[in-house]
Amino acid sequence: MSALAVEAITSRHGLLTAVHGVSLTIEPGEVLAVVGANGAGKTTLFRTIAGLHRPAEGAVFLGGIDITDVPAYGRPHLGLSMVPEGRRLFTNMTVRENIQIACEQTGRSRKTFGAVLDALPVVRTLLGKPAGGLSGGQRQAVAIARALVTAPRVLLLDEVSLGLSPAAIDTVYETLAALKLGGEAAMVVVEQDLDRAMGFCDRLVCMLEGKIVLEGKPKDLTREEVSQAYFGLHKGSNAHA
Amino acid sequence: MLTDIGQRRERLAIPGEAYAAFAILALLIAVPLFAGNAAVDKLTTLFVYLLLAVMWNLLAGYAGIVSVGQQAFFGLGGYFAVRLVEAGLPPYWAFFVGALGVAIVAIPISAAILRLKGGELAIALWVLAEVLRLAVMFDPLVQGETGISLLAMNSFDPTFRRNLNYWLGLAAVSGMLVAAYFLLRSKIGLSAKAIRDDEEAAKSIGIDAMRVKQVFFVIAAFGCAIAGMIWLANTITYQPRTNFGIQWTVFMLFMVLVGGLGTFAGPIVGAVVFFLLQEIFGNYGAWYLAGLGLIAILFASMLPGGIMGYVQSKTGFVPFSDGMTQNNRKRP
Amino acid sequence: MLEAIVQGVLLGGYYAVIAAGLSLMLGVVRFINLAHGDLAVLGAYLALAAIAFLGLPVWWAFALVLPVMAGIGWGLQRFLFARTLEGGFLLPLLATFGLGAVLQNGMQGIFGSETRSLANYMGNLSWAGWQLPFGLYVGVLPVLTFAAAVIVLGGLQVMLSFTKIGRAMRATSTDPEAAELQGVDARRVQRVATAIAFMLAGLAGMFLAMRAQVTPYAGPAQLIFAFQAVIIGGIGSLWGTLIGGIALGVAQSLGASISAQWFQLAGHFLFFVVLAIRMSSAGPTRERVLVWFDRIADALRLRTRGERKHAD
């Protein structure tokens, strides 16, 4: 059974259709990268999966269960967690409280909390600090810890490296790679950097104007193909639509 | 937003609505010639309501300023008039000069207070109205709570005075409606709509949001002062607690919310509805006012576009359209 | 003078209670409830009604009003405020302003316009007091009110810092959407916050009616005072509401020693002065205040320059 399945999702902002009949399936343990230019509909797709945006059409399944009508706050309980664009930490709270909220709201144990800190040692050193005073890389690490503490079966990471220094991006990806080796949890990442995305994922989809225009394993795709799809120059770009 | 401007209907030819408006205006001008005193008095009151509603709609519906202190200018206008008459100015001149004075006073006030937003702005204006009321009560002429009668008005023949008040009210309402109509179609009006839709975006394309809001604020202050003058001319007595009363803002809010916030015809419809309710249920006192509050709540939660918002979305008919309102009413 | 200051400080306790509810809603539900003062008066009238019509003992009546107010808050948030909040910042203001009109005039219709007070039911509490040195006289009731304010604020502080719902409230107040992503039902949290705010309004209203006369139209003035306390103390600061309430109370109390009109005017002026300072570019941001404290500390030679902690 797939970890996450998106069936023919269409999402609108008023009259603007941001996501147009997108279908996707992610297997347990798989890492999927979503690439695409600004405005391609990646973030709206993520927000729809996380429940922050109601789809006009289509359905979302988590582990085979239809969660389309589950409100956003109910989804972390079921094992779907998202690190939103811009991290969105609670800046007036400490790092510990940021993580604690996610932990206690979803009813996870202190053991999970401890395990997450073991996986992300840098976060342990930050626990007492106010989240508002962290650097970009530290914020991303805390945001990932906050998502992991809900013990997700599917982890969505929007704009993983946006706004981070190259060194911080390396650290974040090392962390994510360690998680990838760790188990069953599937990961979906939005990444602007094509090389980074292709090097990290098991499978890659490229979005353009709300549709998926290219899909495949990195070893089957060339950098050229992905780049053309990204800018809408791909020959087969209409084949999927 | 930009496409809306592109689609803006050009209406240089005089449309049917304008002919209807001229016909109504002509009829209203003639009313004192055949109607009784009571009817003329009541219609004058309606004009006060109309003025207040149109002004409050300019503020809240177009400039995004929720004022619960608009009674400040209503009451201040009356006070200026009382003072000017005391200084020897003929009453009707005093009304006009006083209203201009209020507009001038409103300029520095707007510069300071419009830096606030939303509910903070609302309450700060309310406090301002309270400060003005308390300050006015220090004037020995006003005699604290007691107030003062504008005895100079007794020098006029009662019928002449009544009719003059009526025509002045009518002139003020039509004048302000025409002014509002052109204001909303001017560059400033377009800027205001851009700010209402997205203030940050509007600023980024070089719109001076503060200046635009100030224009609306000062015009609304002037209009409310005029309304206060007509009220004073009609009742002759000036009492700080009445003229600076929060009920004026309650009425404005009711009329605009029921008629249709941010629509041109909305406050007119709202004022007429309010006037009729006042005529029919006004004798029920507190329960009538509680009912008004309840209706306002129902409109805010069920029909935030008001009567005109509903009519416009159902029929597509937008009286005195500014060419953009309709699109903007239905936000996702 | 000293007398006026002491009375003003104690009055600040009342303002802190009524302001805390307003501030909580402003922070968590993110709008200013323009009916907050009227709700306080409603609390007082509910207590009066419970005593007069239900024949309840005074303290039982007070105990009953609090959950009733909480229930009203929960219901209104669920069925009215949440709806209007979806329509932008205007509608909640309009709806609560309308609610104020309903409450004022509804209470007028039911209870009539004569002034009422809970003092009659309180035995000697409303006038009992202590004679202190320097000719000071301190009433028991103002001291009780002030103590209640400290307890209420302390309770809120504990709740916000150390409980699950408190953390959820702080998260919701910072970023409702991010809170939902952590499993927080933001709408439920907002209902809880509104319920607490209404309860605090009711409590404040009962204190008001114990120390003074109330009428159905007393609410708007209480709203203004509450809001002034919030602004003077700094939006979003819990103990700031107490400081703001005390500053307001002292200003009013000193003003009242000039004339009755100056009671209100002095508070209004303080409010505008604080607003002006806050809005001006030289306003006290947190950093600036800390730097000022450092300068003062330096000037007083309380510590050497090397020990500066906050200045950057």
Short mmCIF file of N, CA, C and O in Angstrom, two decimals, chain A residues 33 35 161 169-170 173 189 191-201 204 218 221-227 230:
data_model
loop_
_atom_site.label_atom_id
_atom_site.label_comp_id
_atom_site.label_asym_id
_atom_site.label_seq_id
_atom_site.Cartn_x
_atom_site.Cartn_y
_atom_site.Cartn_z
N ALA A 33 11.22 14.09 -4.91
CA ALA A 33 11.51 15.52 -4.99
C ALA A 33 10.54 16.16 -5.98
O ALA A 33 10.27 15.59 -7.04
N VAL A 35 10.10 19.50 -8.19
CA VAL A 35 10.78 20.70 -8.64
C VAL A 35 9.83 21.47 -9.56
O VAL A 35 8.84 20.94 -10.05
N SER A 161 15.83 24.35 1.09
CA SER A 161 17.08 25.10 1.23
C SER A 161 16.90 26.60 1.01
O SER A 161 17.88 27.34 1.05
N ILE A 169 22.84 24.34 4.05
CA ILE A 169 22.11 23.42 3.17
C ILE A 169 22.76 22.03 3.24
O ILE A 169 22.06 21.02 3.36
N ASP A 170 24.09 22.01 3.22
CA ASP A 170 24.79 20.72 3.31
C ASP A 170 24.39 20.01 4.59
O ASP A 170 24.07 18.82 4.58
N TYR A 173 20.85 18.63 4.45
CA TYR A 173 20.72 17.43 3.60
C TYR A 173 21.41 16.21 4.22
O TYR A 173 20.95 15.08 4.05
N VAL A 189 10.09 16.35 -0.86
CA VAL A 189 10.76 17.64 -0.69
C VAL A 189 10.53 18.51 -1.91
O VAL A 189 10.52 18.03 -3.04
N GLU A 191 12.36 21.40 -3.82
CA GLU A 191 13.73 21.91 -3.89
C GLU A 191 13.92 22.67 -5.20
O GLU A 191 13.58 22.19 -6.28
N GLN A 192 14.46 23.89 -5.08
CA GLN A 192 14.69 24.71 -6.27
C GLN A 192 15.96 24.28 -7.00
O GLN A 192 16.07 24.43 -8.22
N ASP A 193 16.90 23.78 -6.24
CA ASP A 193 18.20 23.43 -6.81
C ASP A 193 18.10 22.04 -7.47
O ASP A 193 18.03 21.02 -6.80
N LEU A 194 18.10 22.02 -8.81
CA LEU A 194 17.85 20.78 -9.54
C LEU A 194 18.91 19.72 -9.24
O LEU A 194 18.58 18.54 -9.04
N ASP A 195 20.18 20.12 -9.18
CA ASP A 195 21.24 19.15 -8.94
C ASP A 195 21.07 18.51 -7.57
O ASP A 195 21.20 17.30 -7.41
N ARG A 196 20.78 19.37 -6.60
CA ARG A 196 20.57 18.89 -5.25
C ARG A 196 19.41 17.89 -5.22
O ARG A 196 19.50 16.82 -4.64
N ALA A 197 18.30 18.27 -5.88
CA ALA A 197 17.11 17.41 -5.88
C ALA A 197 17.43 16.07 -6.53
O ALA A 197 17.10 15.01 -6.00
N MET A 198 18.12 16.11 -7.68
CA MET A 198 18.39 14.87 -8.40
C MET A 198 19.36 13.98 -7.64
O MET A 198 19.26 12.75 -7.70
N GLY A 199 20.28 14.61 -6.91
CA GLY A 199 21.24 13.83 -6.16
C GLY A 199 20.64 13.18 -4.92
O GLY A 199 21.14 12.17 -4.43
N PHE A 200 19.55 13.73 -4.43
CA PHE A 200 19.03 13.30 -3.13
C PHE A 200 17.87 12.31 -3.25
O PHE A 200 17.73 11.40 -2.44
N CYS A 201 17.04 12.48 -4.29
CA CYS A 201 15.76 11.75 -4.29
C CYS A 201 15.86 10.37 -4.94
O CYS A 201 16.81 10.05 -5.62
N LEU A 204 11.68 11.81 -9.04
CA LEU A 204 11.55 13.26 -9.18
C LEU A 204 10.34 13.58 -10.06
O LEU A 204 10.08 12.90 -11.04
N PRO A 218 15.95 9.60 -11.02
CA PRO A 218 17.07 10.47 -11.42
C PRO A 218 18.00 9.80 -12.42
O PRO A 218 18.50 10.42 -13.34
N LEU A 221 16.76 10.11 -15.94
CA LEU A 221 16.57 11.45 -16.48
C LEU A 221 17.91 12.14 -16.63
O LEU A 221 18.81 11.91 -15.84
N THR A 222 18.00 13.00 -17.65
CA THR A 222 19.20 13.82 -17.74
C THR A 222 18.89 15.19 -17.15
O THR A 222 17.74 15.61 -17.10
N ARG A 223 19.94 15.83 -16.73
CA ARG A 223 19.83 17.19 -16.19
C ARG A 223 19.13 18.09 -17.22
O ARG A 223 18.29 18.92 -16.90
N GLU A 224 19.48 17.86 -18.49
CA GLU A 224 18.92 18.63 -19.61
C GLU A 224 17.40 18.50 -19.67
O GLU A 224 16.66 19.47 -19.74
N GLU A 225 16.93 17.24 -19.58
CA GLU A 225 15.49 16.98 -19.66
C GLU A 225 14.73 17.70 -18.56
O GLU A 225 13.71 18.35 -18.79
N VAL A 226 15.26 17.57 -17.34
CA VAL A 226 14.59 18.17 -16.18
C VAL A 226 14.57 19.69 -16.35
O VAL A 226 13.55 20.35 -16.12
N SER A 227 15.69 20.23 -16.77
CA SER A 227 15.80 21.67 -16.92
C SER A 227 14.81 22.18 -17.96
O SER A 227 14.17 23.23 -17.77
N TYR A 230 11.38 22.09 -16.54
CA TYR A 230 11.29 23.16 -15.52
C TYR A 230 10.86 24.47 -16.18
O TYR A 230 10.01 25.18 -15.68
#
